[in-house]
One Martini backbone bead per residue (centre of mass of N, CA, C, O) as a GRO file, in nm:
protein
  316
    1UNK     BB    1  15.077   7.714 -17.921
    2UNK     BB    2  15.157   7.985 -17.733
    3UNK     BB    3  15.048   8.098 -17.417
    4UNK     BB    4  15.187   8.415 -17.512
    5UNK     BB    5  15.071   8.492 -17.728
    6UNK     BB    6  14.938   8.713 -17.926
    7UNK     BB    7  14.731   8.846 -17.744
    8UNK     BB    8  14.703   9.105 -17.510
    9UNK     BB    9  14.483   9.136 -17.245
   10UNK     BB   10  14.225   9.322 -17.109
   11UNK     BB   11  13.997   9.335 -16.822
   12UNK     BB   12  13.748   9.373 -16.609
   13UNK     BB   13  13.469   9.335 -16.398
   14UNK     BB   14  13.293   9.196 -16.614
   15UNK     BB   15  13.492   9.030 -16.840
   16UNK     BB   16  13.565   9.270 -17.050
   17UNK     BB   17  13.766   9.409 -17.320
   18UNK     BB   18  13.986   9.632 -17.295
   19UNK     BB   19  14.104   9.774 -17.608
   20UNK     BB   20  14.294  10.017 -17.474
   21UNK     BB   21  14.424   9.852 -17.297
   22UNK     BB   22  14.756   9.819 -17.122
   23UNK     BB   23  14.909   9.536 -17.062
   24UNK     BB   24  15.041   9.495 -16.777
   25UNK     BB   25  15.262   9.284 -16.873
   26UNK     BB   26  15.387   9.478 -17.030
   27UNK     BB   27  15.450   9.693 -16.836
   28UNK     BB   28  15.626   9.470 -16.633
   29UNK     BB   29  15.848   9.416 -16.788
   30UNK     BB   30  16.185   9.396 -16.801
   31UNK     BB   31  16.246   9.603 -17.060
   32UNK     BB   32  16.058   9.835 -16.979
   33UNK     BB   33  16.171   9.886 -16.692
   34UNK     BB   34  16.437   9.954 -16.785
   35UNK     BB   35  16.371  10.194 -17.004
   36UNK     BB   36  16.133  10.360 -16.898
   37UNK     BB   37  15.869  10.303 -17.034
   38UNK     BB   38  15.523  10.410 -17.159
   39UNK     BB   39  15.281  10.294 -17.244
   40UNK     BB   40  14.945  10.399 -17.410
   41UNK     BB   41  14.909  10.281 -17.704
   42UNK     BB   42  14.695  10.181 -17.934
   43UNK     BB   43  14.736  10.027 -18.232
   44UNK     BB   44  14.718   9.692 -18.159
   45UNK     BB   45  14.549   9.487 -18.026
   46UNK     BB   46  14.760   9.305 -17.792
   47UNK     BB   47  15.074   9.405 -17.988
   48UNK     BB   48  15.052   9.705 -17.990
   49UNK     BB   49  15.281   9.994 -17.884
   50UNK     BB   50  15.300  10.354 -17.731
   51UNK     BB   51  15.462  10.608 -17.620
   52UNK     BB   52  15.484  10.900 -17.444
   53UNK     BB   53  15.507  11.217 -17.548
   54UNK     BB   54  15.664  11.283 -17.272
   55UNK     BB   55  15.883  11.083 -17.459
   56UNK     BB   56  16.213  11.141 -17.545
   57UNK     BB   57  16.191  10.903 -17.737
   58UNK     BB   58  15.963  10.746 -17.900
   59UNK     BB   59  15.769  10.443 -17.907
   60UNK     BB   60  15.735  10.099 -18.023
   61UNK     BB   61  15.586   9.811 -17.906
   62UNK     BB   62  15.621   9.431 -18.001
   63UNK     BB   63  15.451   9.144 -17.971
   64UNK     BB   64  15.595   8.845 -18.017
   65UNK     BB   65  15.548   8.584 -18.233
   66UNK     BB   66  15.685   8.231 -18.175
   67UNK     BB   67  15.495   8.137 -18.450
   68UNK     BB   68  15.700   8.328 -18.632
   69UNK     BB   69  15.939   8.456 -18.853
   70UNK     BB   70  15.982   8.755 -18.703
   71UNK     BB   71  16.276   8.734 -18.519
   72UNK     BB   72  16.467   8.613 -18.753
   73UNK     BB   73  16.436   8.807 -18.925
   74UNK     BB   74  16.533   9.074 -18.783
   75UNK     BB   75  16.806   8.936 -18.731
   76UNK     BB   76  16.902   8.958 -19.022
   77UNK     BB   77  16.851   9.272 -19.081
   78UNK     BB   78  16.994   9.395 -18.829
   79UNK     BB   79  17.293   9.367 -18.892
   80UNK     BB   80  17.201   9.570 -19.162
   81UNK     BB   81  17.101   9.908 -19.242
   82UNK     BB   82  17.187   9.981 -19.486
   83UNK     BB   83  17.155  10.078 -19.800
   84UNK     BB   84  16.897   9.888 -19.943
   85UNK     BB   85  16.802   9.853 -19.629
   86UNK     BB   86  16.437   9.898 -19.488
   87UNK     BB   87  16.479   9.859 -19.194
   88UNK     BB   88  16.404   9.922 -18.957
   89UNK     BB   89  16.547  10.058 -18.627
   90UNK     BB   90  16.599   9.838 -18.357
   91UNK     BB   91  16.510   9.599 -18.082
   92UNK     BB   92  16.571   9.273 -17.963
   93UNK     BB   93  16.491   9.103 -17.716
   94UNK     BB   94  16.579   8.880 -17.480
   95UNK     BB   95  16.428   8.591 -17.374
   96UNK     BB   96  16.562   8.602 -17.070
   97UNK     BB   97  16.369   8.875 -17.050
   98UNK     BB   98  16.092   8.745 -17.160
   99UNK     BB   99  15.915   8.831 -17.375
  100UNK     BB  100  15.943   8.908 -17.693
  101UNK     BB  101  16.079   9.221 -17.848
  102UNK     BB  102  15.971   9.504 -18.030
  103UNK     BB  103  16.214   9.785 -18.062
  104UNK     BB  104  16.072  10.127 -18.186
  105UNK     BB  105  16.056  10.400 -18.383
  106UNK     BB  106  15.857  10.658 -18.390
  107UNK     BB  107  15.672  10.674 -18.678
  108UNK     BB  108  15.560  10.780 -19.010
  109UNK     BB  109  15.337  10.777 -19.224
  110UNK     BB  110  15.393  10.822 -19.526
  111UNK     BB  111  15.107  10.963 -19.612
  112UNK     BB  112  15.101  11.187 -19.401
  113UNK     BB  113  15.351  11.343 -19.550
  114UNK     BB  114  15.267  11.413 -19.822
  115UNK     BB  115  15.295  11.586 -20.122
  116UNK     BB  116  15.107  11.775 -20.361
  117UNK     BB  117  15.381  11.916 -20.498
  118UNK     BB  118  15.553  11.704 -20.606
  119UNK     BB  119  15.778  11.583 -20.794
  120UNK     BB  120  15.833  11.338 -21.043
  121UNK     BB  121  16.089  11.247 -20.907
  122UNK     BB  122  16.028  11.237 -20.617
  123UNK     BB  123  15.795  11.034 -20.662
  124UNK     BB  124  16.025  10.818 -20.787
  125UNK     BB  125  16.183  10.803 -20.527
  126UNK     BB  126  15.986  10.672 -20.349
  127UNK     BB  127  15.948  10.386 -20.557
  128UNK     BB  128  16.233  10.325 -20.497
  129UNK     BB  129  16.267  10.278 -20.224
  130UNK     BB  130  16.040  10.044 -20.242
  131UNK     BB  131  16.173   9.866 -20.394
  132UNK     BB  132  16.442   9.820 -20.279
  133UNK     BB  133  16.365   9.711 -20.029
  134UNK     BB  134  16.183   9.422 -20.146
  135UNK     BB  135  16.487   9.352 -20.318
  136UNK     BB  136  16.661   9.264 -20.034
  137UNK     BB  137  16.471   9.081 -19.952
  138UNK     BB  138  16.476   8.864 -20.216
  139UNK     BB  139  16.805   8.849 -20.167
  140UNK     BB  140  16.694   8.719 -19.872
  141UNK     BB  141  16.447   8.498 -19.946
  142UNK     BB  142  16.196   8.721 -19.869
  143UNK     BB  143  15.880   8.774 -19.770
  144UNK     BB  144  15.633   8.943 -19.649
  145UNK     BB  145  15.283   8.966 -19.789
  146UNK     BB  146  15.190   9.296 -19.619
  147UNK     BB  147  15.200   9.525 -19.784
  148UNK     BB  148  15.143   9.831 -19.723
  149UNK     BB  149  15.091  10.163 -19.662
  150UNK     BB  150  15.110  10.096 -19.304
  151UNK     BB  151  15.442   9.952 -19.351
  152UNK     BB  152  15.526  10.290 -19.455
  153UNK     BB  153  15.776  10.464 -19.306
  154UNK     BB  154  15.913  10.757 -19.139
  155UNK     BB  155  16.055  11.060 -19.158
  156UNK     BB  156  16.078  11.407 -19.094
  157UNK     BB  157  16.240  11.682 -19.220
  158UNK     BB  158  16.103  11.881 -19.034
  159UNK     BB  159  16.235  11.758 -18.793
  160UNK     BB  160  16.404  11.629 -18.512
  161UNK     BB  161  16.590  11.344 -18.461
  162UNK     BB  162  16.609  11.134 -18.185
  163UNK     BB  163  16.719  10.914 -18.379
  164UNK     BB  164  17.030  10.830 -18.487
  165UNK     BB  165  16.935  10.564 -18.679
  166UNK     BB  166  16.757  10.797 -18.847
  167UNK     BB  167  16.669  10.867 -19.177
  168UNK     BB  168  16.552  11.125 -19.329
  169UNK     BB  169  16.331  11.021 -19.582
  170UNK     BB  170  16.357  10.725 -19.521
  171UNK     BB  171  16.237  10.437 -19.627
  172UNK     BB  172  16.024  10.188 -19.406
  173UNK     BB  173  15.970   9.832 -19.332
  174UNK     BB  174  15.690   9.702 -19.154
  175UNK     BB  175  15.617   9.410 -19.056
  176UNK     BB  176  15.675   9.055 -19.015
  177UNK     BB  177  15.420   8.862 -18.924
  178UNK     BB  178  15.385   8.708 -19.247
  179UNK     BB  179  15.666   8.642 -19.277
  180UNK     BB  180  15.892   8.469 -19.532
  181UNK     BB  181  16.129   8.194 -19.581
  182UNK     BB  182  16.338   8.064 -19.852
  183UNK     BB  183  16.510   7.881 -20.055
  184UNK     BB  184  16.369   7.996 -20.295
  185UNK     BB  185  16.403   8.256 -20.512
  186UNK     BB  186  16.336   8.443 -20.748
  187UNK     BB  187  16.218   8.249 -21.034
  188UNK     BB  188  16.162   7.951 -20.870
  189UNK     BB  189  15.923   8.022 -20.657
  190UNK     BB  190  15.632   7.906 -20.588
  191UNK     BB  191  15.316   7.898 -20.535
  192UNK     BB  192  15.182   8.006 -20.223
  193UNK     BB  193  14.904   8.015 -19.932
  194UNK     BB  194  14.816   8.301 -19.842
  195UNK     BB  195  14.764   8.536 -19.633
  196UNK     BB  196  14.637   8.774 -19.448
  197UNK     BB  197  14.582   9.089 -19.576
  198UNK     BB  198  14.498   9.413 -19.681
  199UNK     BB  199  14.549   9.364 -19.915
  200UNK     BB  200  14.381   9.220 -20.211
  201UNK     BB  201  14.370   8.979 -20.460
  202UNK     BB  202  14.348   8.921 -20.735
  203UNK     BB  203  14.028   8.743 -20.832
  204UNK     BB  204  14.050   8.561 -20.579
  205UNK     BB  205  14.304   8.452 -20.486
  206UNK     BB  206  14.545   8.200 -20.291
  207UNK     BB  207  14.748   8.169 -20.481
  208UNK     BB  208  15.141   8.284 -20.457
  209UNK     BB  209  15.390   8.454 -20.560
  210UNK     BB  210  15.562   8.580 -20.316
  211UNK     BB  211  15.721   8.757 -20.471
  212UNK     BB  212  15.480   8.858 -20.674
  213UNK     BB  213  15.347   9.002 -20.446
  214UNK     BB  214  15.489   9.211 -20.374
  215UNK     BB  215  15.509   9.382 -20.642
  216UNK     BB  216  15.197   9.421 -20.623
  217UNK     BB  217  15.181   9.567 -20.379
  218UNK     BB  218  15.361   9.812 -20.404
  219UNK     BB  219  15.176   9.891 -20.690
  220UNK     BB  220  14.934   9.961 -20.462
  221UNK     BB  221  15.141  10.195 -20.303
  222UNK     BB  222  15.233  10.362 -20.538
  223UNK     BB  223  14.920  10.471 -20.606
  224UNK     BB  224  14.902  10.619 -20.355
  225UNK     BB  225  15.149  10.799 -20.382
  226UNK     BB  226  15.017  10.946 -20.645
  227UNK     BB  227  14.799  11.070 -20.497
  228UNK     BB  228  14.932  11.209 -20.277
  229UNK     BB  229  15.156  11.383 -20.443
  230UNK     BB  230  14.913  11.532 -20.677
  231UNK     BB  231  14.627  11.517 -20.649
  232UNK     BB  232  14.420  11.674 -20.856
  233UNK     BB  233  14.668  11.587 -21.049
  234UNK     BB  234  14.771  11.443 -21.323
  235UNK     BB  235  14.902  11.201 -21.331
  236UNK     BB  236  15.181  11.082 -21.467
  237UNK     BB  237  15.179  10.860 -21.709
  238UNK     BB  238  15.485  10.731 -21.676
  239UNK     BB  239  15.379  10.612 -21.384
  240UNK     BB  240  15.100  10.470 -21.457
  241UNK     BB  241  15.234  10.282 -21.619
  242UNK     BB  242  15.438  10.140 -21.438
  243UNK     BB  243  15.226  10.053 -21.226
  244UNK     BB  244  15.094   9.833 -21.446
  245UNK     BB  245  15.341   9.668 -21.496
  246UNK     BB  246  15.322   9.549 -21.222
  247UNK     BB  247  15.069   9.432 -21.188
  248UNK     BB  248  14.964   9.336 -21.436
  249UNK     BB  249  14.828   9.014 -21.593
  250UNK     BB  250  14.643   8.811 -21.445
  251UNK     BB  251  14.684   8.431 -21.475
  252UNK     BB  252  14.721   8.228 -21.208
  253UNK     BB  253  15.000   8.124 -21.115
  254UNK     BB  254  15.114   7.854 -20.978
  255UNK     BB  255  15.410   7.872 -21.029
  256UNK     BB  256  15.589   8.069 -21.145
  257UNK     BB  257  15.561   8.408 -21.209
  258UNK     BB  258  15.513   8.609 -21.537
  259UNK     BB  259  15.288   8.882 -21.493
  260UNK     BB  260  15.583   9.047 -21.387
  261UNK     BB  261  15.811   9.139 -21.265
  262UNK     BB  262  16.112   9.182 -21.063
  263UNK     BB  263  16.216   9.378 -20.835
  264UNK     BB  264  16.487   9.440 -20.997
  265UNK     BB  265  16.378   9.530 -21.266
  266UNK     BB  266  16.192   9.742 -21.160
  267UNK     BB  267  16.440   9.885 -21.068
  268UNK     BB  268  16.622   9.935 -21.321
  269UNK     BB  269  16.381  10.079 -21.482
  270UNK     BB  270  16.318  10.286 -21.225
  271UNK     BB  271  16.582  10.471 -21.261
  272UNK     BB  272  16.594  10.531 -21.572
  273UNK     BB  273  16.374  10.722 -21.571
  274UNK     BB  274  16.463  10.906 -21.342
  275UNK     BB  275  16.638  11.024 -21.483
  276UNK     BB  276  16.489  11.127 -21.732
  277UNK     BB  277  16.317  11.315 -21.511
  278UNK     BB  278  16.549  11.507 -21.420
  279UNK     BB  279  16.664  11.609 -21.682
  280UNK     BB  280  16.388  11.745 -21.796
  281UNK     BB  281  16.347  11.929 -21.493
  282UNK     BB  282  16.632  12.066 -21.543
  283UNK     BB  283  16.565  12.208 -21.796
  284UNK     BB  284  16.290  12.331 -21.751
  285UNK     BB  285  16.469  12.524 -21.518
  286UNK     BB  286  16.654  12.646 -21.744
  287UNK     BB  287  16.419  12.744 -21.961
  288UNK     BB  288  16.271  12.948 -21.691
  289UNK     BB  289  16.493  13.136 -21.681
  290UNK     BB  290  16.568  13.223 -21.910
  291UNK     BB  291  16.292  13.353 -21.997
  292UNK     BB  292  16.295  13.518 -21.733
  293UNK     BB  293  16.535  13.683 -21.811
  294UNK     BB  294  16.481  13.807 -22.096
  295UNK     BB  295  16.240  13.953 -22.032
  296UNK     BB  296  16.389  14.133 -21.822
  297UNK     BB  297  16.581  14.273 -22.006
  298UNK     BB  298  16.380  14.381 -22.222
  299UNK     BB  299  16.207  14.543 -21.999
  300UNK     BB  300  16.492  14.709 -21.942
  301UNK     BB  301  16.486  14.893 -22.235
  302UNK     BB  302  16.212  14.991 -22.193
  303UNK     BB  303  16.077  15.248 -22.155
  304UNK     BB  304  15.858  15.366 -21.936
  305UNK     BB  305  15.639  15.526 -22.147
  306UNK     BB  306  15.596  15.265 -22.302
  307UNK     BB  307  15.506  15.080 -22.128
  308UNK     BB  308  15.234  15.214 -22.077
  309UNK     BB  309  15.183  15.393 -22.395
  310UNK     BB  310  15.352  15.644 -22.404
  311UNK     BB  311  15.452  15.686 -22.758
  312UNK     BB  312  15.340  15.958 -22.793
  313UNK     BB  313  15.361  16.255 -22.954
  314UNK     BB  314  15.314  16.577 -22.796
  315UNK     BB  315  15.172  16.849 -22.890
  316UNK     BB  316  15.323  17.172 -22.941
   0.00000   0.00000   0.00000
């Protein structure tokens, strides 16, 4: 392990931690300071940090470690950003100018900005977005492995986009710090030991296919959306059932996974779904017109003195 790799701490002058403080050498890196950035938030102690609100555009600055494959993946990630790539906009700092860094642009976390009046295509835009983005990862072999609500950031549409290569409401995928590159894709490779993640796996699992694992991560991201989009009303069964499917009925699976889909299958059924929940709810909006307009015509033909009641003749 390398004597660089984070955290980096700073300590007080009575050796204790200062789980606060941005590290010195942070501050004082040749690409922070050559981009004139001010880290000043502790998102993650000693791994994330992010800059001051007094510039804009905001960044998160990201301590990569030398012993994960994030910086690898990363490479291969913002070749292309096009979607289906929901890869945040990034930038890797080069080896030669210092320990390398992961620089991106301070997003919210999806969960922060949901709307609890979303319509049910709309929520339901929200989860192919990440299936979506996990099926572009798992077609290029990549399994993220800690896909979690804190992993899925956006922009707001409702702000000024400061990052020219951020697009508002586009779900991006982050930290890829516990993420594996396999040689064998999805249906091919077996099950390998689990690392630490913020998910829990069902029934005290140690051991999953990687790419099963990433789906059954986002139906508990997908759950959480649903949650948040809905607020107090009934989630809607179609969305219930949906997410019961990719979560599936486990069954320790040690060789390829059949507990759930892969993200292909669940991105094309739910695609499929999406059609037919747009087609329903541009109809109810057509026929919520239609008795809309019917109505007004109808009372606009009632003389005013029967809308009233006042429809009997006055005795003479």
């Amino acid at each position: 392990m390398s004597p660089d790799n984070p955290p980096w701490l700073e300590t007080d002058a009575n050796g204790h931690i200062s789980v606060l403080e941005v590290p010195a050498r942070l501050s004082a890196h040749p690409e922070v300071l050559r981009r004139g950035l001010e880290p000043v938030d502790t998102l993650k102690i000693g791994v994330v940090y992010r800059t001051s609100q007094r510039q804009s555009p905001q960044y998160v600055i990201k301590i990569l470690h030398l012993d994960s494959e994030e910086r690898e993946i990363y490479q291969r990630l913002l070749e292309n950003l096009a979607s289906p790539n929901h890869t945040i906009p990034a930038e890797l700092t080069s080896p030669d100018a210092g320990h390398p860094l992961l620089i991106m642009p301070a997003l919210w976390d999806y969960v922060f900005i949901c709307h609890s009046n979303s319509s049910l295509y709309d929520t339901l835009g929200s989860f192919l977005q990440l299936i979506e983005g996990v099926e572009y990862l798992h077609d290029h072999h990549i399994a993220h492995m800690d896909l979690c609500p804190d992993n899925i950031v956006t922009a707001n549409r409702r702000q000024d986009q400061p990052h020219p290569h951020v697009i508002p409401g586009k779900l991006y995928i982050i930290d890829f710090g516990s993420s594996r590159q396999f040689h064998l894709g999805p249906g091919e490779q077996p099950a390998i030991t689990l690392p630490p993640s913020q998910i829990p796996p069902p029934n005290g699992l140690k051991r999953f296919d990687p790419y099963s694992w990433d789906v059954y991560c986002a139906a508990q991201i997908m759950q959480v959306f649903l949650e948040m989009n809905h607020g107090e009303r009934c989630p809607p069964w179609i969305a219930r059932r949906y997410i019961e499917w990719l979560i599936g009925t486990e069954r320790g699976c040690t060789d390829v996974c059949r507990c759930r889909p892969t993200a292909r299958k669940a991105r094309q059924v739910l695609a499929g779904i999406r059609w037919v929940v747009g087609m329903w709810e541009m109809l109810e909006g057509v026929l919520r017109y239609m008795s809309s307009t019917l109505r007004h015509v109808f009372l606009l033909r009632i003389p005013y003195h029967d809308k009233l009641g006042f429809n009997q003749q006055l005795p003479s």
